[in-house]
Short mmCIF file of C-alpha atoms and ligand atoms in Angstrom, two decimals:
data_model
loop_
_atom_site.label_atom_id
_atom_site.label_comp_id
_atom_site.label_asym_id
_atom_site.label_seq_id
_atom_site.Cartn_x
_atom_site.Cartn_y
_atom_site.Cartn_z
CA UNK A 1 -18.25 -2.60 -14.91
CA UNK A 2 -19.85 -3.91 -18.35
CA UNK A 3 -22.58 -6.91 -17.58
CA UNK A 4 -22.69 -8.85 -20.54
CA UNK A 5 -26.10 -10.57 -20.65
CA UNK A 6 -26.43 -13.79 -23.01
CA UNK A 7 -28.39 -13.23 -26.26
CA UNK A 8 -31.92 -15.36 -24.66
CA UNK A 9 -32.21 -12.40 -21.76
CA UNK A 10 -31.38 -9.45 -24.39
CA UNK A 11 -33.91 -11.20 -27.01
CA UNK A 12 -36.54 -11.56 -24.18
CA UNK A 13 -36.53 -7.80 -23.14
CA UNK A 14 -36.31 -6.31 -26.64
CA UNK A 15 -39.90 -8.89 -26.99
CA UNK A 16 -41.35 -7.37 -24.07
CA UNK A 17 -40.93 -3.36 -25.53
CA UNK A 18 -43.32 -1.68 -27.99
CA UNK A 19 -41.07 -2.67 -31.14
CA UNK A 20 -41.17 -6.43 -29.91
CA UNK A 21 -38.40 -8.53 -31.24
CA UNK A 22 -36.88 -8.35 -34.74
CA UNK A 23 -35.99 -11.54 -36.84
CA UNK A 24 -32.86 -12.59 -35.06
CA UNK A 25 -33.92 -11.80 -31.92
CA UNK A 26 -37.63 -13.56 -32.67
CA UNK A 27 -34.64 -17.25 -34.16
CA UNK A 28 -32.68 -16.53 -30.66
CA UNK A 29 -36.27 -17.02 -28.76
CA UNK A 30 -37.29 -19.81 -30.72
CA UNK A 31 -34.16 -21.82 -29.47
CA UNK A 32 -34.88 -21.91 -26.04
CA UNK A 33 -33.54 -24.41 -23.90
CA UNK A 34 -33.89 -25.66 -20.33
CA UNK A 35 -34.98 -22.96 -17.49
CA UNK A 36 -35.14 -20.20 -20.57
CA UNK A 37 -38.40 -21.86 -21.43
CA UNK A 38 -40.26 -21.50 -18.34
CA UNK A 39 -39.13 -17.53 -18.91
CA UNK A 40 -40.32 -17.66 -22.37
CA UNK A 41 -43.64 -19.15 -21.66
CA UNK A 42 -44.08 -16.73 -18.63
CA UNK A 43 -43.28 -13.90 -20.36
CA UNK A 44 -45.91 -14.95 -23.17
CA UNK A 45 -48.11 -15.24 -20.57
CA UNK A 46 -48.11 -11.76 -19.25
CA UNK A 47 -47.90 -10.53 -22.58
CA UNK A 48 -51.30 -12.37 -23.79
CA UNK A 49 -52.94 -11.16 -20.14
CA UNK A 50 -51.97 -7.37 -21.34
CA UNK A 51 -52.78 -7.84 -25.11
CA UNK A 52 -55.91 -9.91 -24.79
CA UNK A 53 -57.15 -9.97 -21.31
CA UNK A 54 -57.71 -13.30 -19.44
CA UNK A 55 -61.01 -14.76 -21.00
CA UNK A 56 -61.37 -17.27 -23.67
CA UNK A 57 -63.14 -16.94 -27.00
CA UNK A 58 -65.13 -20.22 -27.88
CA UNK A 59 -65.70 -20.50 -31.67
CA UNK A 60 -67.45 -23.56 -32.54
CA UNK A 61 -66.15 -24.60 -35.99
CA UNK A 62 -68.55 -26.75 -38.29
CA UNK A 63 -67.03 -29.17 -40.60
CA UNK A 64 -69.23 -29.35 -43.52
CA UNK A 65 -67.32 -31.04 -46.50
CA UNK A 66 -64.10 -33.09 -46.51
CA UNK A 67 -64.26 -32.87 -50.56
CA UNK A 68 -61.41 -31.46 -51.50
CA UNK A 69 -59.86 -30.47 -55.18
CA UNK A 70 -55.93 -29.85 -53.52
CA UNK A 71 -53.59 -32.20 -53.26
CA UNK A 72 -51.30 -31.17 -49.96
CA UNK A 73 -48.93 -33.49 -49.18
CA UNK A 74 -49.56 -33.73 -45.34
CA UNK A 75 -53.32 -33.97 -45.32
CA UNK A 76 -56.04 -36.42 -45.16
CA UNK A 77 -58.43 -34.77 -47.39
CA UNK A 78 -56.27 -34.47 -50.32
CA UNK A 79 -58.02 -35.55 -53.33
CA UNK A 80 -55.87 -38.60 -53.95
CA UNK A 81 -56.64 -40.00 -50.88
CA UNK A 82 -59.37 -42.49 -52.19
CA UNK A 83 -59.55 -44.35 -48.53
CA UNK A 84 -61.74 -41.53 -47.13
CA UNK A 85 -65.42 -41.98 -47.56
CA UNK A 86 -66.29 -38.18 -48.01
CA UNK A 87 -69.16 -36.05 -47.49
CA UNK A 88 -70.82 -32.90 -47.99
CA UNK A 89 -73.19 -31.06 -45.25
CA UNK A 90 -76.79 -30.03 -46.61
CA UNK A 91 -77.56 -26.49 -45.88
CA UNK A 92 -80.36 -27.52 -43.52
CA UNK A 93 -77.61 -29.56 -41.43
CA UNK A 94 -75.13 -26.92 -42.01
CA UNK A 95 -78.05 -24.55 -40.34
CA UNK A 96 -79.16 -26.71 -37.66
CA UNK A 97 -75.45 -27.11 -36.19
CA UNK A 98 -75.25 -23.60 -36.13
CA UNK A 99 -78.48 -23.36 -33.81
CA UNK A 100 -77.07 -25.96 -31.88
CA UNK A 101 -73.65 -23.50 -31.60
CA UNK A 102 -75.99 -20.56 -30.61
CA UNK A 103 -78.22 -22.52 -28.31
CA UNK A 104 -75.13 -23.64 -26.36
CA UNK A 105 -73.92 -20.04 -26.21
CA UNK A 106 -71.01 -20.09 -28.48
CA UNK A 107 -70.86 -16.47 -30.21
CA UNK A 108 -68.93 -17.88 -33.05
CA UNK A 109 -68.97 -20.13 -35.63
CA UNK A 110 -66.72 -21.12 -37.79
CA UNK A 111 -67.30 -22.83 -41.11
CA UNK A 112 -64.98 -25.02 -42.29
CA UNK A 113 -64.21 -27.33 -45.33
CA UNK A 114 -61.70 -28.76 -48.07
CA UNK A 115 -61.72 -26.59 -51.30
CA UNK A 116 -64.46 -28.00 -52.28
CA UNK A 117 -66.54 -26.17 -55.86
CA UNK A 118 -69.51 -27.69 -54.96
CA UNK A 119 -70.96 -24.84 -52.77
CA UNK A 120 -70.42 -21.95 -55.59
CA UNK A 121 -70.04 -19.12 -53.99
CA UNK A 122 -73.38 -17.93 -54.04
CA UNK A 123 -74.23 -21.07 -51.77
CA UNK A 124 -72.13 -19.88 -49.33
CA UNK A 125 -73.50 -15.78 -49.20
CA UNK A 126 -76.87 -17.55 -48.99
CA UNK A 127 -75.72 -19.80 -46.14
CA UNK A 128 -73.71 -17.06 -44.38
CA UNK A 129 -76.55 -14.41 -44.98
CA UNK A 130 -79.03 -17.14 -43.42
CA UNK A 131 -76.50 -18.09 -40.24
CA UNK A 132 -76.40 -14.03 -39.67
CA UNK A 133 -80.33 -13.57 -39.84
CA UNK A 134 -80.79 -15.87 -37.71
CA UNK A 135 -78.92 -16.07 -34.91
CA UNK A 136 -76.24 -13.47 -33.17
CA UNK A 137 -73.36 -15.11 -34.35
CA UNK A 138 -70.13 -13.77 -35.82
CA UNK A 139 -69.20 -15.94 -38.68
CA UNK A 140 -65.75 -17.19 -39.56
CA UNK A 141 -64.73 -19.25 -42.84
CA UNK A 142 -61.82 -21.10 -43.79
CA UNK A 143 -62.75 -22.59 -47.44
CA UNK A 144 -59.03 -21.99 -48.71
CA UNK A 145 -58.39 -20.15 -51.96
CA UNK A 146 -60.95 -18.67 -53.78
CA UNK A 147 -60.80 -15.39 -56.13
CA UNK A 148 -61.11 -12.27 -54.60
CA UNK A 149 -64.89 -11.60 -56.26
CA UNK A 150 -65.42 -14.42 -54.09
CA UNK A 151 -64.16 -13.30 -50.82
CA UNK A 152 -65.90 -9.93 -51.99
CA UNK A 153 -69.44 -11.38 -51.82
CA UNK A 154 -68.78 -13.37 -48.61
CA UNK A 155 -68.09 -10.40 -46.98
CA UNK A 156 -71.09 -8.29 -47.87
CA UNK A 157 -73.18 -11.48 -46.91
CA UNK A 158 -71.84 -10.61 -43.47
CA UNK A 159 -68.55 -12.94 -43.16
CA UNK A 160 -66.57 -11.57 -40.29
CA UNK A 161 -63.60 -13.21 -40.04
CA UNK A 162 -61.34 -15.47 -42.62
CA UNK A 163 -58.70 -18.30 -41.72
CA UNK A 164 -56.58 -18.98 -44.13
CA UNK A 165 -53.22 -20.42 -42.83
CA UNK A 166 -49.95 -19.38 -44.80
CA UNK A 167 -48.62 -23.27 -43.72
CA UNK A 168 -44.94 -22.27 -44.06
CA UNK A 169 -42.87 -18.94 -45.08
CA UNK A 170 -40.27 -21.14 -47.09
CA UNK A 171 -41.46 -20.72 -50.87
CA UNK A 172 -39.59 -23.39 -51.91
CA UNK A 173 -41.22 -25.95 -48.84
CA UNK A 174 -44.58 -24.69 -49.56
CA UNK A 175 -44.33 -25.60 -53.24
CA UNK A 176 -43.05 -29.15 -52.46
CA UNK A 177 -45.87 -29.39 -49.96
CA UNK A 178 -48.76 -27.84 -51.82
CA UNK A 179 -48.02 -29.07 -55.46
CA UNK A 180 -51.31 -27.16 -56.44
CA UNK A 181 -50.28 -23.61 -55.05
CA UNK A 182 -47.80 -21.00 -54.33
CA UNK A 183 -46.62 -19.03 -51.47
CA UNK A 184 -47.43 -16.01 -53.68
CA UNK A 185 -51.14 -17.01 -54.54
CA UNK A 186 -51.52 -17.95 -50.98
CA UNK A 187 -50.38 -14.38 -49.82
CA UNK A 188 -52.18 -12.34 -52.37
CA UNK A 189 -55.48 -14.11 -50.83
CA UNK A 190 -54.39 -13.11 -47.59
CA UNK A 191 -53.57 -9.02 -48.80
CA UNK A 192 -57.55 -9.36 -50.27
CA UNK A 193 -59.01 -10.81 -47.52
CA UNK A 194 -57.79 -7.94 -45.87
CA UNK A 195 -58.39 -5.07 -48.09
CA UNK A 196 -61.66 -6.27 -48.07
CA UNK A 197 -62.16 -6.05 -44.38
CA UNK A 198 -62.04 -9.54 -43.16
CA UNK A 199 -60.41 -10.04 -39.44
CA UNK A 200 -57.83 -12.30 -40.85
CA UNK A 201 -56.31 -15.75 -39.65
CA UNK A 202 -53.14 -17.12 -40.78
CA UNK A 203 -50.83 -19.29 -39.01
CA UNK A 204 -48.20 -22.35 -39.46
CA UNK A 205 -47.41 -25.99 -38.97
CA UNK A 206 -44.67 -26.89 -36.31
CA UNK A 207 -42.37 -29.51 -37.30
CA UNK A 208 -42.55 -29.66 -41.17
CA UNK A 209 -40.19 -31.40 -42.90
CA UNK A 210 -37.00 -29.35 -44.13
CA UNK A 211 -38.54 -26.95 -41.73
CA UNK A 212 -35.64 -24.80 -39.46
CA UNK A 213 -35.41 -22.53 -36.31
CA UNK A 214 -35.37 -19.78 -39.32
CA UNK A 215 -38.10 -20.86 -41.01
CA UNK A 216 -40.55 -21.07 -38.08
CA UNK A 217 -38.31 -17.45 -36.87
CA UNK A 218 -39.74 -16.20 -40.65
CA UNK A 219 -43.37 -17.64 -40.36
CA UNK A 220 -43.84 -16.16 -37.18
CA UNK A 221 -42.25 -12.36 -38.89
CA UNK A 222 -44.56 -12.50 -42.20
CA UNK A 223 -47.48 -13.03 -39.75
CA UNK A 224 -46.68 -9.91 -38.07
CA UNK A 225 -46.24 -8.34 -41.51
CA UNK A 226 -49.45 -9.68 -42.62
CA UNK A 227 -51.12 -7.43 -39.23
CA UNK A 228 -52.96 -10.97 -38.48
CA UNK A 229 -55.73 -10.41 -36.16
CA UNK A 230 -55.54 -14.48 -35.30
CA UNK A 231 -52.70 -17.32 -35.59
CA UNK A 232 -53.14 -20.63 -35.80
CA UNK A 233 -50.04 -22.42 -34.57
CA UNK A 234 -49.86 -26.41 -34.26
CA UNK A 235 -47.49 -29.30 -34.65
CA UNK A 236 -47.55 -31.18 -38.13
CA UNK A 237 -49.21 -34.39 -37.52
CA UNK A 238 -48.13 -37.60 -40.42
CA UNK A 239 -51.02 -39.18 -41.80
CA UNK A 240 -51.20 -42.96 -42.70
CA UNK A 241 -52.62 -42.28 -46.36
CA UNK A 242 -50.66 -39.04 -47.36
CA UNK A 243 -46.92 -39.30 -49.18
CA UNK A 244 -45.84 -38.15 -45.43
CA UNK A 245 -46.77 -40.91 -43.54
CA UNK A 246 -43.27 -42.10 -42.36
CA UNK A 247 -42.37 -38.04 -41.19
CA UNK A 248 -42.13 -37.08 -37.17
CA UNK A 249 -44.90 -35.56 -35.95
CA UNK A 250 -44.12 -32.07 -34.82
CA UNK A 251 -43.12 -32.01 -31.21
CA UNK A 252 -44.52 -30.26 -28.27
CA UNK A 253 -42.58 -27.96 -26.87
CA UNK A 254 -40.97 -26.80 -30.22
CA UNK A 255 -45.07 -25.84 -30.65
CA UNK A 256 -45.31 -24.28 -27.24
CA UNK A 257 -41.86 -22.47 -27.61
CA UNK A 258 -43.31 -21.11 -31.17
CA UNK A 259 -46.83 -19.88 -29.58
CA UNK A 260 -45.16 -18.55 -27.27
CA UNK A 261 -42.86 -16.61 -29.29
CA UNK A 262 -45.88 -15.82 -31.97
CA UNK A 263 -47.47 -13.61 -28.64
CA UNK A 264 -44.74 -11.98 -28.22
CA UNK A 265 -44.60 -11.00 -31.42
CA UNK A 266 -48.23 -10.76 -31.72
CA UNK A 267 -50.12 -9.27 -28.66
CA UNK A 268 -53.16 -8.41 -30.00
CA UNK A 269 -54.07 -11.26 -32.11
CA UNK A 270 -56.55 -13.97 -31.32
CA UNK A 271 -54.55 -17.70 -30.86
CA UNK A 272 -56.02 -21.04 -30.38
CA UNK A 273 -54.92 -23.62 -28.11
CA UNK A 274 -55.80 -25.91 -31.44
CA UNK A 275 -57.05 -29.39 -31.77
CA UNK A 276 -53.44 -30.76 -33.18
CA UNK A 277 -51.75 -29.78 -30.03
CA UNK A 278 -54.82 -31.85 -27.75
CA UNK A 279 -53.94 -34.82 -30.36
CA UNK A 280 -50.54 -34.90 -30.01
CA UNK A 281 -50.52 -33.93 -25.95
CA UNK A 282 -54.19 -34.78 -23.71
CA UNK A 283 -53.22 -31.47 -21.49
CA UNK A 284 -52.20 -29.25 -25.32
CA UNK A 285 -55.31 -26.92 -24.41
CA UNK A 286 -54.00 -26.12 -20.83
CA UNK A 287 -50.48 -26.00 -21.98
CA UNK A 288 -51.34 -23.69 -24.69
CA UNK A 289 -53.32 -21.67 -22.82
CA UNK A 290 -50.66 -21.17 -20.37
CA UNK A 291 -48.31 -19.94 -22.63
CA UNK A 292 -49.91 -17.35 -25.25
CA UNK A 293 -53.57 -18.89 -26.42
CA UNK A 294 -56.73 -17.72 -26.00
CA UNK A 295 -58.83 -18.93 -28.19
CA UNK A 296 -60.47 -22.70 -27.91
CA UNK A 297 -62.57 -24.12 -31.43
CA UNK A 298 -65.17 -26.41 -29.89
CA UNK A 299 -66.71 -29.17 -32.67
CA UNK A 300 -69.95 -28.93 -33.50
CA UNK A 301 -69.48 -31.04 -36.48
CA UNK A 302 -72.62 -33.34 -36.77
CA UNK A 303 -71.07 -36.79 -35.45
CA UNK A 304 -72.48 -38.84 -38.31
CA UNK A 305 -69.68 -37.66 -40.59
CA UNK A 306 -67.32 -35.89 -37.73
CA UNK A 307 -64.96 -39.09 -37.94
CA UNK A 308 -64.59 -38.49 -41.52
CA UNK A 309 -62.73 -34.77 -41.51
CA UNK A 310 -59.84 -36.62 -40.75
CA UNK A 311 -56.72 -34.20 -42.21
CA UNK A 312 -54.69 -36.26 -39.45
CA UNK A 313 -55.62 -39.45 -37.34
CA UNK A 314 -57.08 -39.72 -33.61
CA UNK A 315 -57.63 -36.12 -34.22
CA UNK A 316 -58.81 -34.85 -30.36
CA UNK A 317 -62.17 -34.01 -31.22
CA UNK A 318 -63.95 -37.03 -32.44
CA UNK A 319 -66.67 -38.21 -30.89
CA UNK A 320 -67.05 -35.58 -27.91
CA UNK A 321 -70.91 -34.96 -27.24
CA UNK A 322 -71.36 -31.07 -28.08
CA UNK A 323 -73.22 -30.03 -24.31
CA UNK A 324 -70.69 -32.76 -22.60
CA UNK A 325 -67.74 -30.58 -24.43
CA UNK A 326 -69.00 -27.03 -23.18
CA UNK A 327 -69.39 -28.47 -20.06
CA UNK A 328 -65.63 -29.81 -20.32
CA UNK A 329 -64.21 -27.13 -21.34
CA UNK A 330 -65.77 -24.62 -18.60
CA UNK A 331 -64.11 -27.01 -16.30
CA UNK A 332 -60.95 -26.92 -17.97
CA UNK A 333 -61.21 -22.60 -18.17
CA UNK A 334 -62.61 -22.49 -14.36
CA UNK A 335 -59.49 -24.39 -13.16
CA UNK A 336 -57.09 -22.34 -14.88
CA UNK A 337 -59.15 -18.89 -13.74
CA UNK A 338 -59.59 -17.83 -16.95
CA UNK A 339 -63.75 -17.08 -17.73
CA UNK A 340 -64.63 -17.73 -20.96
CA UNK A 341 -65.86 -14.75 -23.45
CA UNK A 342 -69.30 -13.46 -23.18
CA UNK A 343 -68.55 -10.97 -26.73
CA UNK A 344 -68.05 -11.74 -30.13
CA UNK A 345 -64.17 -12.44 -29.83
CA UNK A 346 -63.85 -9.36 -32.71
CA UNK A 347 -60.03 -8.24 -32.96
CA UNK A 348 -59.39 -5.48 -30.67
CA UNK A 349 -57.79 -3.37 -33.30
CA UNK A 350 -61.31 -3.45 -34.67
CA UNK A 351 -64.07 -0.97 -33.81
CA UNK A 352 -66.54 -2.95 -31.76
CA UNK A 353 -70.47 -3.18 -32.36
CA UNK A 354 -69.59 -3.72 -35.88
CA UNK A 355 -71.27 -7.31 -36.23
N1 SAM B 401 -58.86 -26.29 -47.04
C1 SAM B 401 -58.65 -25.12 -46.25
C2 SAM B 401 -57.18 -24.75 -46.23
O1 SAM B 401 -56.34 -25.59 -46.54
O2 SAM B 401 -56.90 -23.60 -45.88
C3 SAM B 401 -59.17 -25.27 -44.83
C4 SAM B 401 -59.20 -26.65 -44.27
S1 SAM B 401 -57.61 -27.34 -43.88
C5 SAM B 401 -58.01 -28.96 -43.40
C6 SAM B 401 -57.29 -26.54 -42.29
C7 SAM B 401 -55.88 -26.67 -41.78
O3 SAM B 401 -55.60 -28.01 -41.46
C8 SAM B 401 -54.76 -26.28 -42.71
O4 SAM B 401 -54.57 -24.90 -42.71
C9 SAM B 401 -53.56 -27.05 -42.13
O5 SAM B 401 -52.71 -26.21 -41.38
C10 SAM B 401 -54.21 -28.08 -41.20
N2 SAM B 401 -53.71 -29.43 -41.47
C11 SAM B 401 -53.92 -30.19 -42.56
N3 SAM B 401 -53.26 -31.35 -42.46
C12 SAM B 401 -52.59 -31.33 -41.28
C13 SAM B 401 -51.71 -32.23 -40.63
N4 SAM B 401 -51.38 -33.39 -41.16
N5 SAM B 401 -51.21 -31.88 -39.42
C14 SAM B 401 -51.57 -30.70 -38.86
N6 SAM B 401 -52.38 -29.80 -39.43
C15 SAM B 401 -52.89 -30.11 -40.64
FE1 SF4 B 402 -57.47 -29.51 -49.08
FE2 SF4 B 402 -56.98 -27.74 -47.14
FE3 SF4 B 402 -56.33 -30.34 -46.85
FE4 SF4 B 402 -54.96 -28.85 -48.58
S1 SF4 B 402 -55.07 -28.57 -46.33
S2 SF4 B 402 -55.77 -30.91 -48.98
S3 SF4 B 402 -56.55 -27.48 -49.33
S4 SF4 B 402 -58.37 -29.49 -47.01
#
């Protein structure tokens, strides 16, 4: 007798073997519905206990400039949004946060900003060369596009890791939504970033408009292409002062479902239960957690100007006290059983020691 098993269960198992899923299989996961999401999120979870273990990396991200020279359709920075007062970290700020990250006990930081040409990039070798001497931190960026000399001397400062999200897989959506850029550009950053040894970061917005189940189904396959050691998934979020303020926010189980589906694809990598999903949901870092994440970005944006890196509004993070946050967010981990990281967070596909 021939058992024929519907195309979720077939789609599940085939995610759960060495080869994972393949693109119709990865579209097939992506629309589940009713009690094949509990499976789903389950069998994420198992997947990210084998792939990554059960603790949590905390990588406390530093906002230092909301300047921005793009003009991206869904976010707050973009230059022609003249409402936002902006502001640019000096390097001794920039420096003190980062004590305040490795006082705490973070082993990360992360520094983040709009494309901003201010900070040539000799500032930032000098500032990352000044974070590494003095303190044992691994150091992330996520400055956007840059050429790859630039990338090049970030590196050999000591840069570990680079974020650089590829938004959307649909050329012809990323070119409406990033009038300055193209899908191509975007991906020949990510190919240097790699050749030059960064761990690399890429990762997607959930619930774009003209987005489709095969679009997020093709996001989720170029990251896997693209060997991404992390993968920042999180729901689109409309901003009042952007060309997309009247769009639907992404929604959140279409965000969980894709997470999900981005372990399975994805084992290895390092993924964040991000700050968009804790806007859009109070429980997104628990939810996210539960289903594939296991990474959490802590703030340790000075809170003078933390209110003003505002690429979507009530964003989750404002105003949180950095020692109240830790202390928050060790709750959080110690209710769900999952310790938080005592290493670096490197990718495990890396050698260790390296930092
Ligand atoms: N400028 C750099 C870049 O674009 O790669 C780094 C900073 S940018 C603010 C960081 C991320 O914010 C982007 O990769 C994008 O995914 C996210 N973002 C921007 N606007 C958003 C929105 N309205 N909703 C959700 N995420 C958003
Ligand atoms: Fe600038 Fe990045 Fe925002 Fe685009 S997403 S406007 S590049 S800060």
């Amino acid at each position: 007798m021939c058992i024929k098993l519907n195309p979720f269960t077939v789609a599940l198992n085939n995610a759960l073997t060495d080869k994972g899923p393949g693109q119709p299989e990865i579209e097939t996961l992506l629309g589940a519905k009713g009690r094949q999401i509990p499976q789903l999120f389950a069998a994420a979870d198992r997947a990210r206990r084998r792939g990554v273990g059960d603790t949590v990396h905390l990588r406390a991200i530093i906002e230092f400039s909301n300047h921005c020279r793009k003009n991206c359709l869904y976010c707050g920075l973009r230059r022609d949004n003249k409402t936002l007062p902006r502001y640019r970290l000096p390097v001794e700020e920039i420096m003190d946060a980062a004590g305040r990250a490795a006082g705490l006990g973070y082993r990360t930081v992360v520094l983040q900003s709009g494309e901003d040409p201010y900070f040539s990039a000799a500032d930032i070798a000098r500032l990352v060369e000044q974070i590494k001497a003095r303190h044992d931190l691994a150091v992330t960026l996520s400055l956007g596009e840059r050429r790859r000399e630039a990338y090049r001397i970030w590196r050999e400062a000591g840069a570990d890791r680079y974020l650089l999200k590829q938004e959307t897989s649909d050329p012809a959506l990323f070119g409406y939504l990033k009038p300055d850029d193209s899908l191509q550009e975007r991906l020949q950053c990510l190919w240097w970033l790699r050749e030059l040894g960064y761990q690399t970061g890429s990762g997607n917005m959930v619930g774009l408009p003209g987005q489709t189940t095969a679009t997020l189904a093709r996001d989720i396959a170029l990251m896997r292409e693209l060997d991404v050691e992390m993968a920042g998934i999180g729901p689109f979020l409309p901003h009042q002062d952007t060309p997309l303020r009247d769009t639907a926010p992404g929604k959140l189980e279409a965000t969980l479902v894709t997470l999900a589906v981005a372990r399975l694809c994805l084992p290895r990598a390092h993924l964040p239960a991000t700050t968009a999903l804790s806007t859009l949901a109070p429980q997104g870092h628990s939810l996210a957690l539960g289903c594939g994440a296991n990474v959490i970005m802590p703030n340790l944006t000075p809170s003078r100007v933390r209110d003003k890196y505002l690429i979507y509004p009530q964003k989750a993070d404002i105003g949180d006290d950095p020692v109240q946050a830790k202390k928050d967010i060790e709750a959080l981990l110690a209710g769900l059983a999952r310790p938080p990281a005592t290493d670096y967070g490197h990718a495990r596909k890396i050698p260790s020691g390296r930092n």
